[in-house]
Amino acid sequence: MLRPPALIRRTQLRTLADEELMERVAQGDGPAFEVVFDRHGGPAFSLAYRMCGQRALAEDVVQEAFLSLWRKSGRFDQQRGSLRTFILQVVRNRAIDSFRARNSRESRDVADEGFTEQLAAPELTDVEAGRRAEARSVRAALLGLPEEQRRVIELAYFGGFTHLEIAERLALPPGTVKGRMRLALNKLRASLPELTDSVP
Amino acid sequence: MERERECAGDAAAYVLGALDRDEAERFHRHAAACPECRAELQSLAAAARLLPLSAPQLELPAPLRRRVLAEVRAESKAASARTPRERSLPARRPVFFGGALALAAVLAAMIVLVPGGSGTRVYRAAVSYPSATASLRVGAGRPELVVRRLPAPPAGKVYEVWVARGRTSSPAGALFSLDSAGGASVRLHHSLRGITSVMVTAEPLGGSATPTGPAVIMARLS
């Protein structure tokens, strides 16, 4: 039985699982939402910045995504995957909407504003350190793909392009683009078995 | 359900969100009846879920955190001030009310200045849809237009924000889309010094140099 929001201290909230927090968020529990935001805001902003390449735009995307989560918490269905996966999908969709509204979709590599991975090591919590190690593994696996496969994955996932748009952009038959996507994802899965089995 | 016989090898493009809407629906129908494609979908989706983790991991900017949590606290406080009956009312989807002339006629001249926190002034804007609300928050940072329950713009159009000095309007450099509940928070990169009003119109995709339709939202600053 869920206790009334006021009876749980903030420190206790931080020990709750995402699903328990979201049950409280659905009841309008602001402090529970704060814990959710602190837990997932970093990865969300990282994805938004990777896609948008501009800090202001990435902030707008993350702000809209989390306020939408607060106002429409019922859209999260734990049966369909983790809260982290849900939030990142919302962020990606909003980033793509933002590209389309601005009629501009150049996914960029980030490093131009000097705040990449800037937390000093002693300040990292165990969870944060684990998250960054996981990110480095995935990035290394992505960089380990053949260039032509990595390119189609990046254009599709981070650039929001359809396979037909990618085919036109790279002057390739659409079937070749789809084939490269398939090869790339299979290689990623094979090179990261421990992660593909654990990320719901 | 009729099963499409050919496996088009679309599972990878599907999990990457790289099929257009019709292709995605076609693949969805096909996969529902094709065990091979369902198995491939499951396998490739596990890999696709890792992709966002490949982004360089950044700190959450402190100003962003403050903005989001301030909004949540304000809404939480407002919700707790409502009566139990008001709180129990379900959120309603916006209703689209027809043509531009009808909308313009509904545009009420309700301009209210509401004090916000931390020196922020909140201008409640007039909106041409009775179900929608909009407010303009002006504080130390960039001005922010917050919209709720606004119907989607007509097909092929996007909402665009304008700033006006007297009768002269110019683009605020902000086109925006709505979330599924018709909401949006649009930060303006345009100073409001000397600006007398901020308005929103529906414009062709890509925006316009001058407003081509009636104002859907109007916030008067003076």
mmCIF file of N, CA and C in Angstrom, chain A residues 28 30 33-34 37-38 41-43 45-47 49-50 55-56 59-60 62-64 66-68 70-72 75 85 88 92 94 97 101 110 115-119 131-132 134-135 138-139 142 153 156-158 161-164 178 181-182 185-186 188-189 192 195-196 199-200, chain B residues 8-13 15-20 23 40 42-44 46-65 67-69 71-73 75-76 91 142 144 146-148 158 175-181 183-187 189 205-206:
data_model
loop_
_atom_site.group_PDB
_atom_site.id
_atom_site.type_symbol
_atom_site.label_atom_id
_atom_site.label_comp_id
_atom_site.label_asym_id
_atom_site.label_seq_id
_atom_site.Cartn_x
_atom_site.Cartn_y
_atom_site.Cartn_z
ATOM 1 N N GLY A 28 0.442 13.517 -8.077
ATOM 2 C CA GLY A 28 0.832 14.915 -7.953
ATOM 3 C C GLY A 28 1.927 15.152 -6.940
ATOM 4 N N GLY A 30 5.187 16.211 -6.054
ATOM 5 C CA GLY A 30 6.302 16.959 -6.634
ATOM 6 C C GLY A 30 7.672 16.446 -6.206
ATOM 7 N N PHE A 33 8.656 13.512 -8.166
ATOM 8 C CA PHE A 33 9.066 13.892 -9.521
ATOM 9 C C PHE A 33 10.498 14.425 -9.517
ATOM 10 N N GLU A 34 10.838 15.166 -8.469
ATOM 11 C CA GLU A 34 12.189 15.727 -8.368
ATOM 12 C C GLU A 34 13.238 14.609 -8.364
ATOM 13 N N PHE A 37 13.512 13.271 -11.845
ATOM 14 C CA PHE A 37 14.250 14.208 -12.710
ATOM 15 C C PHE A 37 15.752 14.127 -12.438
ATOM 16 N N ASP A 38 16.113 14.068 -11.160
ATOM 17 C CA ASP A 38 17.536 13.983 -10.831
ATOM 18 C C ASP A 38 18.131 12.660 -11.313
ATOM 19 N N GLY A 41 17.469 12.972 -15.575
ATOM 20 C CA GLY A 41 17.668 14.226 -16.314
ATOM 21 C C GLY A 41 19.002 14.275 -17.046
ATOM 22 N N GLY A 42 20.049 13.722 -16.433
ATOM 23 C CA GLY A 42 21.374 13.757 -17.069
ATOM 24 C C GLY A 42 21.401 12.985 -18.384
ATOM 25 N N PRO A 43 20.995 11.714 -18.381
ATOM 26 C CA PRO A 43 20.957 10.977 -19.647
ATOM 27 C C PRO A 43 20.036 11.626 -20.673
ATOM 28 N N PHE A 45 19.317 14.861 -20.972
ATOM 29 C CA PHE A 45 19.983 16.039 -21.538
ATOM 30 C C PHE A 45 21.131 15.617 -22.462
ATOM 31 N N SER A 46 21.824 14.564 -22.095
ATOM 32 C CA SER A 46 22.937 14.083 -22.927
ATOM 33 C C SER A 46 22.439 13.675 -24.304
ATOM 34 N N LEU A 47 21.306 12.965 -24.341
ATOM 35 C CA LEU A 47 20.746 12.556 -25.635
ATOM 36 C C LEU A 47 20.276 13.780 -26.421
ATOM 37 N N TYR A 49 21.289 16.824 -26.256
ATOM 38 C CA TYR A 49 22.418 17.615 -26.742
ATOM 39 C C TYR A 49 23.119 16.913 -27.897
ATOM 40 N N ARG A 50 23.194 15.591 -27.823
ATOM 41 C CA ARG A 50 23.796 14.819 -28.918
ATOM 42 C C ARG A 50 22.994 15.003 -30.208
ATOM 43 N N ARG A 55 23.024 23.854 -26.860
ATOM 44 C CA ARG A 55 22.606 23.724 -25.469
ATOM 45 C C ARG A 55 21.183 24.255 -25.241
ATOM 46 N N ALA A 56 20.890 25.449 -25.791
ATOM 47 C CA ALA A 56 19.566 26.045 -25.534
ATOM 48 C C ALA A 56 18.457 25.146 -26.083
ATOM 49 N N GLU A 59 18.086 22.053 -23.940
ATOM 50 C CA GLU A 59 17.394 22.358 -22.677
ATOM 51 C C GLU A 59 15.889 22.454 -22.902
ATOM 52 N N ASP A 60 15.507 23.096 -24.014
ATOM 53 C CA ASP A 60 14.071 23.205 -24.314
ATOM 54 C C ASP A 60 13.444 21.821 -24.477
ATOM 55 N N VAL A 62 14.448 18.919 -23.257
ATOM 56 C CA VAL A 62 14.374 18.189 -21.986
ATOM 57 C C VAL A 62 13.281 18.782 -21.090
ATOM 58 N N GLN A 63 13.189 20.099 -21.078
ATOM 59 C CA GLN A 63 12.159 20.744 -20.268
ATOM 60 C C GLN A 63 10.770 20.296 -20.718
ATOM 61 N N GLU A 64 10.530 20.315 -22.016
ATOM 62 C CA GLU A 64 9.218 19.905 -22.534
ATOM 63 C C GLU A 64 8.946 18.434 -22.217
ATOM 64 N N PHE A 66 10.137 16.506 -19.749
ATOM 65 C CA PHE A 66 9.873 16.199 -18.338
ATOM 66 C C PHE A 66 8.574 16.846 -17.842
ATOM 67 N N LEU A 67 8.255 18.043 -18.354
ATOM 68 C CA LEU A 67 6.980 18.631 -17.943
ATOM 69 C C LEU A 67 5.821 17.806 -18.494
ATOM 70 N N SER A 68 6.037 17.232 -19.668
ATOM 71 C CA SER A 68 5.017 16.333 -20.213
ATOM 72 C C SER A 68 4.883 15.090 -19.334
ATOM 73 N N TRP A 70 5.448 14.941 -16.154
ATOM 74 C CA TRP A 70 4.776 15.385 -14.915
ATOM 75 C C TRP A 70 3.273 15.513 -15.125
ATOM 76 N N ARG A 71 2.896 16.114 -16.269
ATOM 77 C CA ARG A 71 1.469 16.388 -16.490
ATOM 78 C C ARG A 71 0.718 15.174 -17.002
ATOM 79 N N LYS A 72 1.436 14.287 -17.672
ATOM 80 C CA LYS A 72 0.787 13.118 -18.276
ATOM 81 C C LYS A 72 1.492 11.843 -17.818
ATOM 82 N N ARG A 75 0.920 8.219 -19.104
ATOM 83 C CA ARG A 75 1.386 7.685 -20.395
ATOM 84 C C ARG A 75 2.485 6.648 -20.200
ATOM 85 N N THR A 85 14.014 4.133 -20.531
ATOM 86 C CA THR A 85 13.775 3.951 -21.967
ATOM 87 C C THR A 85 12.627 4.836 -22.429
ATOM 88 N N LEU A 88 13.790 8.546 -22.555
ATOM 89 C CA LEU A 88 14.701 8.799 -23.674
ATOM 90 C C LEU A 88 13.947 8.786 -25.009
ATOM 91 N N ARG A 92 13.775 11.891 -27.569
ATOM 92 C CA ARG A 92 14.126 11.743 -28.988
ATOM 93 C C ARG A 92 12.992 12.262 -29.875
ATOM 94 N N ARG A 94 10.751 14.458 -29.180
ATOM 95 C CA ARG A 94 10.642 15.917 -29.093
ATOM 96 C C ARG A 94 11.783 16.595 -29.838
ATOM 97 N N ASP A 97 10.776 16.510 -33.411
ATOM 98 C CA ASP A 97 9.747 17.535 -33.645
ATOM 99 C C ASP A 97 10.388 18.911 -33.744
ATOM 100 N N ALA A 101 10.205 21.492 -36.802
ATOM 101 C CA ALA A 101 9.638 22.833 -36.656
ATOM 102 C C ALA A 101 10.615 23.888 -37.160
ATOM 103 N N VAL A 110 29.144 16.461 -30.377
ATOM 104 C CA VAL A 110 29.231 17.478 -29.349
ATOM 105 C C VAL A 110 30.640 17.568 -28.794
ATOM 106 N N PHE A 115 31.447 21.398 -21.937
ATOM 107 C CA PHE A 115 30.958 20.840 -20.681
ATOM 108 C C PHE A 115 30.719 19.336 -20.776
ATOM 109 N N THR A 116 31.398 18.691 -21.711
ATOM 110 C CA THR A 116 31.244 17.264 -21.863
ATOM 111 C C THR A 116 31.886 16.522 -20.696
ATOM 112 N N GLU A 117 31.122 15.670 -20.051
ATOM 113 C CA GLU A 117 31.623 14.810 -18.979
ATOM 114 C C GLU A 117 32.537 15.571 -18.023
ATOM 115 N N GLN A 118 32.023 16.674 -17.489
ATOM 116 C CA GLN A 118 32.896 17.567 -16.740
ATOM 117 C C GLN A 118 32.873 17.348 -15.229
ATOM 118 N N LEU A 119 32.060 16.422 -14.728
ATOM 119 C CA LEU A 119 32.120 16.157 -13.289
ATOM 120 C C LEU A 119 33.473 15.561 -12.928
ATOM 121 N N ARG A 131 26.903 4.574 -14.811
ATOM 122 C CA ARG A 131 26.222 5.057 -16.009
ATOM 123 C C ARG A 131 27.243 5.503 -17.059
ATOM 124 N N ARG A 132 28.272 6.184 -16.596
ATOM 125 C CA ARG A 132 29.272 6.676 -17.558
ATOM 126 C C ARG A 132 30.116 5.542 -18.122
ATOM 127 N N GLU A 134 29.006 2.544 -18.598
ATOM 128 C CA GLU A 134 28.104 1.910 -19.554
ATOM 129 C C GLU A 134 28.087 2.705 -20.861
ATOM 130 N N ALA A 135 28.026 4.027 -20.720
ATOM 131 C CA ALA A 135 27.995 4.886 -21.909
ATOM 132 C C ALA A 135 29.282 4.727 -22.720
ATOM 133 N N VAL A 138 29.118 1.488 -24.731
ATOM 134 C CA VAL A 138 28.230 1.558 -25.894
ATOM 135 C C VAL A 138 28.862 2.424 -26.977
ATOM 136 N N ARG A 139 29.473 3.533 -26.541
ATOM 137 C CA ARG A 139 30.112 4.433 -27.531
ATOM 138 C C ARG A 139 31.246 3.710 -28.244
ATOM 139 N N LEU A 142 29.804 1.366 -30.759
ATOM 140 C CA LEU A 142 29.285 2.097 -31.930
ATOM 141 C C LEU A 142 30.452 2.550 -32.817
ATOM 142 N N ILE A 153 23.202 4.396 -38.911
ATOM 143 C CA ILE A 153 22.616 4.339 -37.563
ATOM 144 C C ILE A 153 22.513 5.750 -36.974
ATOM 145 N N ALA A 156 19.842 7.859 -38.694
ATOM 146 C CA ALA A 156 18.484 7.431 -38.349
ATOM 147 C C ALA A 156 18.160 7.777 -36.901
ATOM 148 N N TYR A 157 19.019 7.361 -35.974
ATOM 149 C CA TYR A 157 18.650 7.499 -34.570
ATOM 150 C C TYR A 157 18.818 8.930 -34.060
ATOM 151 N N PHE A 158 19.994 9.511 -34.319
ATOM 152 C CA PHE A 158 20.259 10.841 -33.771
ATOM 153 C C PHE A 158 19.794 11.965 -34.704
ATOM 154 N N PHE A 161 16.274 10.862 -39.460
ATOM 155 C CA PHE A 161 15.974 10.696 -40.880
ATOM 156 C C PHE A 161 15.331 9.331 -41.130
ATOM 157 N N THR A 162 14.440 9.262 -42.126
ATOM 158 C CA THR A 162 13.891 7.968 -42.523
ATOM 159 C C THR A 162 14.903 7.257 -43.418
ATOM 160 N N HIS A 163 14.670 5.962 -43.632
ATOM 161 C CA HIS A 163 15.633 5.219 -44.456
ATOM 162 C C HIS A 163 15.660 5.750 -45.890
ATOM 163 N N LEU A 164 14.516 6.257 -46.363
ATOM 164 C CA LEU A 164 14.495 6.817 -47.720
ATOM 165 C C LEU A 164 15.285 8.123 -47.787
ATOM 166 N N LYS A 178 18.733 -0.210 -45.446
ATOM 167 C CA LYS A 178 18.083 -1.089 -44.460
ATOM 168 C C LYS A 178 19.002 -2.252 -44.083
ATOM 169 N N MET A 181 21.567 -1.010 -41.624
ATOM 170 C CA MET A 181 20.969 -0.826 -40.291
ATOM 171 C C MET A 181 20.889 -2.170 -39.560
ATOM 172 N N ARG A 182 20.474 -3.170 -40.289
ATOM 173 C CA ARG A 182 20.309 -4.486 -39.686
ATOM 174 C C ARG A 182 21.651 -5.058 -39.249
ATOM 175 N N LEU A 185 22.954 -3.117 -36.092
ATOM 176 C CA LEU A 185 22.294 -3.446 -34.827
ATOM 177 C C LEU A 185 22.652 -4.852 -34.369
ATOM 178 N N ASN A 186 22.772 -5.772 -35.309
ATOM 179 C CA ASN A 186 23.181 -7.129 -34.917
ATOM 180 C C ASN A 186 24.593 -7.138 -34.340
ATOM 181 N N LEU A 188 26.082 -4.578 -32.838
ATOM 182 C CA LEU A 188 26.023 -3.935 -31.517
ATOM 183 C C LEU A 188 25.537 -4.929 -30.469
ATOM 184 N N ARG A 189 24.524 -5.660 -30.827
ATOM 185 C CA ARG A 189 23.968 -6.637 -29.874
ATOM 186 C C ARG A 189 25.007 -7.699 -29.538
ATOM 187 N N LEU A 192 27.762 -6.301 -27.210
ATOM 188 C CA LEU A 192 27.367 -5.853 -25.867
ATOM 189 C C LEU A 192 26.315 -6.800 -25.282
ATOM 190 N N LEU A 195 24.711 -5.902 -21.891
ATOM 191 C CA LEU A 195 23.840 -4.731 -21.842
ATOM 192 C C LEU A 195 22.537 -4.966 -22.589
ATOM 193 N N THR A 196 22.600 -5.643 -23.724
ATOM 194 C CA THR A 196 21.355 -5.868 -24.469
ATOM 195 C C THR A 196 20.427 -6.794 -23.706
ATOM 196 N N VAL A 199 19.079 -4.027 -20.471
ATOM 197 C CA VAL A 199 18.368 -2.750 -20.623
ATOM 198 C C VAL A 199 16.957 -3.033 -21.109
ATOM 199 N N PRO A 200 15.922 -2.860 -20.238
ATOM 200 C CA PRO A 200 14.557 -3.199 -20.650
ATOM 201 C C PRO A 200 13.947 -2.092 -21.506
ATOM 202 N N ALA B 8 10.074 -7.909 -45.629
ATOM 203 C CA ALA B 8 10.819 -6.861 -46.341
ATOM 204 C C ALA B 8 12.105 -6.465 -45.626
ATOM 205 N N GLY B 9 12.414 -7.111 -44.509
ATOM 206 C CA GLY B 9 13.650 -6.764 -43.793
ATOM 207 C C GLY B 9 13.571 -5.389 -43.161
ATOM 208 N N ASP B 10 12.373 -5.031 -42.677
ATOM 209 C CA ASP B 10 12.181 -3.678 -42.145
ATOM 210 C C ASP B 10 12.370 -3.575 -40.633
ATOM 211 N N ALA B 11 12.702 -4.672 -39.970
ATOM 212 C CA ALA B 11 12.744 -4.642 -38.502
ATOM 213 C C ALA B 11 13.763 -3.619 -37.987
ATOM 214 N N ALA B 12 14.933 -3.563 -38.603
ATOM 215 C CA ALA B 12 15.964 -2.632 -38.122
ATOM 216 C C ALA B 12 15.512 -1.189 -38.305
ATOM 217 N N ALA B 13 14.983 -0.884 -39.498
ATOM 218 C CA ALA B 13 14.519 0.488 -39.735
ATOM 219 C C ALA B 13 13.364 0.824 -38.792
ATOM 220 N N VAL B 15 12.811 -0.332 -35.640
ATOM 221 C CA VAL B 15 13.240 -0.037 -34.260
ATOM 222 C C VAL B 15 14.068 1.246 -34.187
ATOM 223 N N LEU B 16 14.620 1.669 -35.332
ATOM 224 C CA LEU B 16 15.353 2.939 -35.345
ATOM 225 C C LEU B 16 14.425 4.124 -35.614
ATOM 226 N N GLY B 17 13.138 3.844 -35.801
ATOM 227 C CA GLY B 17 12.191 4.922 -36.106
ATOM 228 C C GLY B 17 12.435 5.501 -37.482
ATOM 229 N N ALA B 18 12.960 4.682 -38.413
ATOM 230 C CA ALA B 18 13.361 5.194 -39.721
ATOM 231 C C ALA B 18 12.399 4.793 -40.838
ATOM 232 N N LEU B 19 11.202 4.329 -40.455
ATOM 233 C CA LEU B 19 10.164 4.081 -41.461
ATOM 234 C C LEU B 19 9.162 5.229 -41.383
ATOM 235 N N ASP B 20 8.578 5.585 -42.522
ATOM 236 C CA ASP B 20 7.532 6.607 -42.416
ATOM 237 C C ASP B 20 6.288 5.938 -41.822
ATOM 238 N N GLU B 23 4.749 2.946 -43.743
ATOM 239 C CA GLU B 23 5.641 1.780 -43.734
ATOM 240 C C GLU B 23 5.650 1.131 -42.357
ATOM 241 N N GLU B 40 13.101 -11.170 -34.721
ATOM 242 C CA GLU B 40 14.158 -10.228 -35.115
ATOM 243 C C GLU B 40 13.908 -8.856 -34.490
ATOM 244 N N GLN B 42 12.472 -8.173 -31.683
ATOM 245 C CA GLN B 42 12.837 -8.208 -30.268
ATOM 246 C C GLN B 42 14.353 -8.115 -30.097
ATOM 247 N N SER B 43 15.061 -8.846 -30.946
ATOM 248 C CA SER B 43 16.516 -8.859 -30.853
ATOM 249 C C SER B 43 17.112 -7.494 -31.200
ATOM 250 N N LEU B 44 16.632 -6.894 -32.280
ATOM 251 C CA LEU B 44 17.199 -5.612 -32.710
ATOM 252 C C LEU B 44 16.769 -4.468 -31.792
ATOM 253 N N ALA B 46 16.515 -4.573 -28.650
ATOM 254 C CA ALA B 46 17.413 -4.569 -27.491
ATOM 255 C C ALA B 46 18.686 -3.774 -27.808
ATOM 256 N N ALA B 47 19.160 -3.889 -29.030
ATOM 257 C CA ALA B 47 20.357 -3.127 -29.422
ATOM 258 C C ALA B 47 20.024 -1.652 -29.596
ATOM 259 N N ALA B 48 18.863 -1.365 -30.192
ATOM 260 C CA ALA B 48 18.495 0.038 -30.427
ATOM 261 C C ALA B 48 18.315 0.795 -29.117
ATOM 262 N N ARG B 49 17.861 0.080 -28.068
ATOM 263 C CA ARG B 49 17.655 0.751 -26.772
ATOM 264 C C ARG B 49 18.973 1.242 -26.167
ATOM 265 N N LEU B 50 20.080 0.690 -26.637
ATOM 266 C CA LEU B 50 21.382 1.115 -26.108
ATOM 267 C C LEU B 50 21.864 2.415 -26.737
ATOM 268 N N LEU B 51 21.349 2.744 -27.916
ATOM 269 C CA LEU B 51 21.924 3.857 -28.673
ATOM 270 C C LEU B 51 21.973 5.181 -27.911
ATOM 271 N N PRO B 52 20.892 5.559 -27.172
ATOM 272 C CA PRO B 52 20.993 6.834 -26.471
ATOM 273 C C PRO B 52 22.117 6.866 -25.452
ATOM 274 N N LEU B 53 22.511 5.695 -24.981
ATOM 275 C CA LEU B 53 23.602 5.652 -23.991
ATOM 276 C C LEU B 53 24.948 5.967 -24.631
ATOM 277 N N SER B 54 25.015 5.955 -25.960
ATOM 278 C CA SER B 54 26.300 6.220 -26.610
ATOM 279 C C SER B 54 26.612 7.707 -26.648
ATOM 280 N N ALA B 55 25.644 8.552 -26.296
ATOM 281 C CA ALA B 55 25.904 9.994 -26.278
ATOM 282 C C ALA B 55 26.868 10.312 -25.144
ATOM 283 N N PRO B 56 27.796 11.231 -25.357
ATOM 284 C CA PRO B 56 28.654 11.649 -24.239
ATOM 285 C C PRO B 56 27.787 12.097 -23.071
ATOM 286 N N GLN B 57 28.070 11.584 -21.897
ATOM 287 C CA GLN B 57 27.206 11.845 -20.744
ATOM 288 C C GLN B 57 27.546 13.178 -20.082
ATOM 289 N N LEU B 58 26.546 14.037 -20.015
ATOM 290 C CA LEU B 58 26.725 15.407 -19.541
ATOM 291 C C LEU B 58 26.006 15.623 -18.222
ATOM 292 N N GLU B 59 26.460 16.634 -17.510
ATOM 293 C CA GLU B 59 25.742 17.054 -16.309
ATOM 294 C C GLU B 59 24.444 17.724 -16.710
ATOM 295 N N LEU B 60 23.429 17.552 -15.898
ATOM 296 C CA LEU B 60 22.189 18.293 -16.103
ATOM 297 C C LEU B 60 22.451 19.754 -15.740
ATOM 298 N N PRO B 61 22.245 20.696 -16.662
ATOM 299 C CA PRO B 61 22.505 22.105 -16.323
ATOM 300 C C PRO B 61 21.641 22.570 -15.148
ATOM 301 N N ALA B 62 22.273 23.228 -14.185
ATOM 302 C CA ALA B 62 21.543 23.659 -12.983
ATOM 303 C C ALA B 62 20.383 24.603 -13.313
ATOM 304 N N PRO B 63 20.534 25.553 -14.254
ATOM 305 C CA PRO B 63 19.383 26.436 -14.548
ATOM 306 C C PRO B 63 18.193 25.658 -15.110
ATOM 307 N N LEU B 64 18.478 24.631 -15.892
ATOM 308 C CA LEU B 64 17.392 23.806 -16.439
ATOM 309 C C LEU B 64 16.662 23.101 -15.292
ATOM 310 N N ARG B 65 17.427 22.545 -14.367
ATOM 311 C CA ARG B 65 16.821 21.854 -13.223
ATOM 312 C C ARG B 65 15.947 22.817 -12.420
ATOM 313 N N ARG B 67 14.468 25.550 -13.447
ATOM 314 C CA ARG B 67 13.266 25.929 -14.209
ATOM 315 C C ARG B 67 12.193 24.839 -14.146
ATOM 316 N N VAL B 68 12.621 23.606 -14.410
ATOM 317 C CA VAL B 68 11.650 22.506 -14.459
ATOM 318 C C VAL B 68 11.013 22.299 -13.087
ATOM 319 N N LEU B 69 11.839 22.272 -12.048
ATOM 320 C CA LEU B 69 11.294 21.993 -10.721
ATOM 321 C C LEU B 69 10.443 23.152 -10.202
ATOM 322 N N GLU B 71 8.538 24.999 -12.081
ATOM 323 C CA GLU B 71 7.246 24.830 -12.774
ATOM 324 C C GLU B 71 6.418 23.735 -12.092
ATOM 325 N N VAL B 72 7.102 22.646 -11.754
ATOM 326 C CA VAL B 72 6.396 21.525 -11.121
ATOM 327 C C VAL B 72 5.864 21.939 -9.743
ATOM 328 N N ARG B 73 6.683 22.652 -8.993
ATOM 329 C CA ARG B 73 6.221 23.092 -7.659
ATOM 330 C C ARG B 73 5.032 24.029 -7.788
ATOM 331 N N GLU B 75 2.831 24.199 -10.223
ATOM 332 C CA GLU B 75 1.635 23.469 -10.656
ATOM 333 C C GLU B 75 1.099 22.594 -9.521
ATOM 334 N N SER B 76 2.025 22.026 -8.747
ATOM 335 C CA SER B 76 1.620 21.180 -7.630
ATOM 336 C C SER B 76 0.862 22.012 -6.597
ATOM 337 N N ALA B 91 -8.716 15.461 -17.243
ATOM 338 C CA ALA B 91 -8.176 16.390 -18.238
ATOM 339 C C ALA B 91 -8.881 16.116 -19.566
ATOM 340 N N ARG B 142 15.382 34.272 -20.201
ATOM 341 C CA ARG B 142 14.665 34.513 -21.448
ATOM 342 C C ARG B 142 13.164 34.384 -21.236
ATOM 343 N N GLU B 144 9.364 33.285 -21.615
ATOM 344 C CA GLU B 144 8.861 31.959 -21.958
ATOM 345 C C GLU B 144 7.355 32.016 -22.157
ATOM 346 N N VAL B 146 4.083 29.858 -22.341
ATOM 347 C CA VAL B 146 3.609 28.532 -21.922
ATOM 348 C C VAL B 146 2.169 28.356 -22.411
ATOM 349 N N VAL B 147 1.955 27.315 -23.172
ATOM 350 C CA VAL B 147 0.666 27.077 -23.822
ATOM 351 C C VAL B 147 0.089 25.765 -23.309
ATOM 352 N N ARG B 148 -1.210 25.726 -23.084
ATOM 353 C CA ARG B 148 -1.867 24.493 -22.643
ATOM 354 C C ARG B 148 -3.103 24.232 -23.508
ATOM 355 N N VAL B 158 2.610 25.440 -38.950
ATOM 356 C CA VAL B 158 3.286 25.352 -37.663
ATOM 357 C C VAL B 158 2.994 26.658 -36.926
ATOM 358 N N LEU B 175 9.441 28.882 -33.817
ATOM 359 C CA LEU B 175 8.360 28.042 -34.315
ATOM 360 C C LEU B 175 8.198 26.935 -33.279
ATOM 361 N N PHE B 176 6.979 26.484 -33.051
ATOM 362 C CA PHE B 176 6.866 25.429 -32.052
ATOM 363 C C PHE B 176 5.785 24.427 -32.400
ATOM 364 N N SER B 177 5.979 23.223 -31.861
ATOM 365 C CA SER B 177 4.978 22.177 -32.003
ATOM 366 C C SER B 177 4.411 21.897 -30.623
ATOM 367 N N LEU B 178 3.357 21.104 -30.577
ATOM 368 C CA LEU B 178 2.654 20.845 -29.323
ATOM 369 C C LEU B 178 2.854 19.409 -28.892
ATOM 370 N N ASP B 179 2.780 19.189 -27.601
ATOM 371 C CA ASP B 179 2.785 17.805 -27.157
ATOM 372 C C ASP B 179 1.384 17.211 -27.346
ATOM 373 N N SER B 180 1.211 15.971 -26.947
ATOM 374 C CA SER B 180 -0.053 15.299 -27.247
ATOM 375 C C SER B 180 -1.230 15.943 -26.519
ATOM 376 N N ALA B 181 -0.955 16.733 -25.477
ATOM 377 C CA ALA B 181 -2.042 17.389 -24.755
ATOM 378 C C ALA B 181 -2.225 18.828 -25.214
ATOM 379 N N GLY B 183 0.173 21.086 -25.316
ATOM 380 C CA GLY B 183 1.004 21.976 -24.511
ATOM 381 C C GLY B 183 2.345 22.284 -25.158
ATOM 382 N N ALA B 184 2.936 23.392 -24.762
ATOM 383 C CA ALA B 184 4.289 23.725 -25.219
ATOM 384 C C ALA B 184 4.856 24.783 -24.278
ATOM 385 N N SER B 185 6.160 24.737 -24.085
ATOM 386 C CA SER B 185 6.871 25.796 -23.369
ATOM 387 C C SER B 185 7.914 26.328 -24.336
ATOM 388 N N VAL B 186 7.743 27.558 -24.757
ATOM 389 C CA VAL B 186 8.587 28.110 -25.825
ATOM 390 C C VAL B 186 9.411 29.252 -25.258
ATOM 391 N N ARG B 187 10.707 29.078 -25.235
ATOM 392 C CA ARG B 187 11.547 30.165 -24.744
ATOM 393 C C ARG B 187 11.914 31.080 -25.904
ATOM 394 N N HIS B 189 14.100 33.907 -27.782
ATOM 395 C CA HIS B 189 15.467 34.400 -27.815
ATOM 396 C C HIS B 189 15.474 35.885 -28.177
ATOM 397 N N LEU B 205 4.913 25.657 -42.893
ATOM 398 C CA LEU B 205 6.109 25.049 -42.316
ATOM 399 C C LEU B 205 7.331 25.866 -42.708
ATOM 400 N N GLY B 206 8.217 26.101 -41.740
ATOM 401 C CA GLY B 206 9.389 26.921 -42.024
ATOM 402 C C GLY B 206 9.201 28.353 -41.597
#
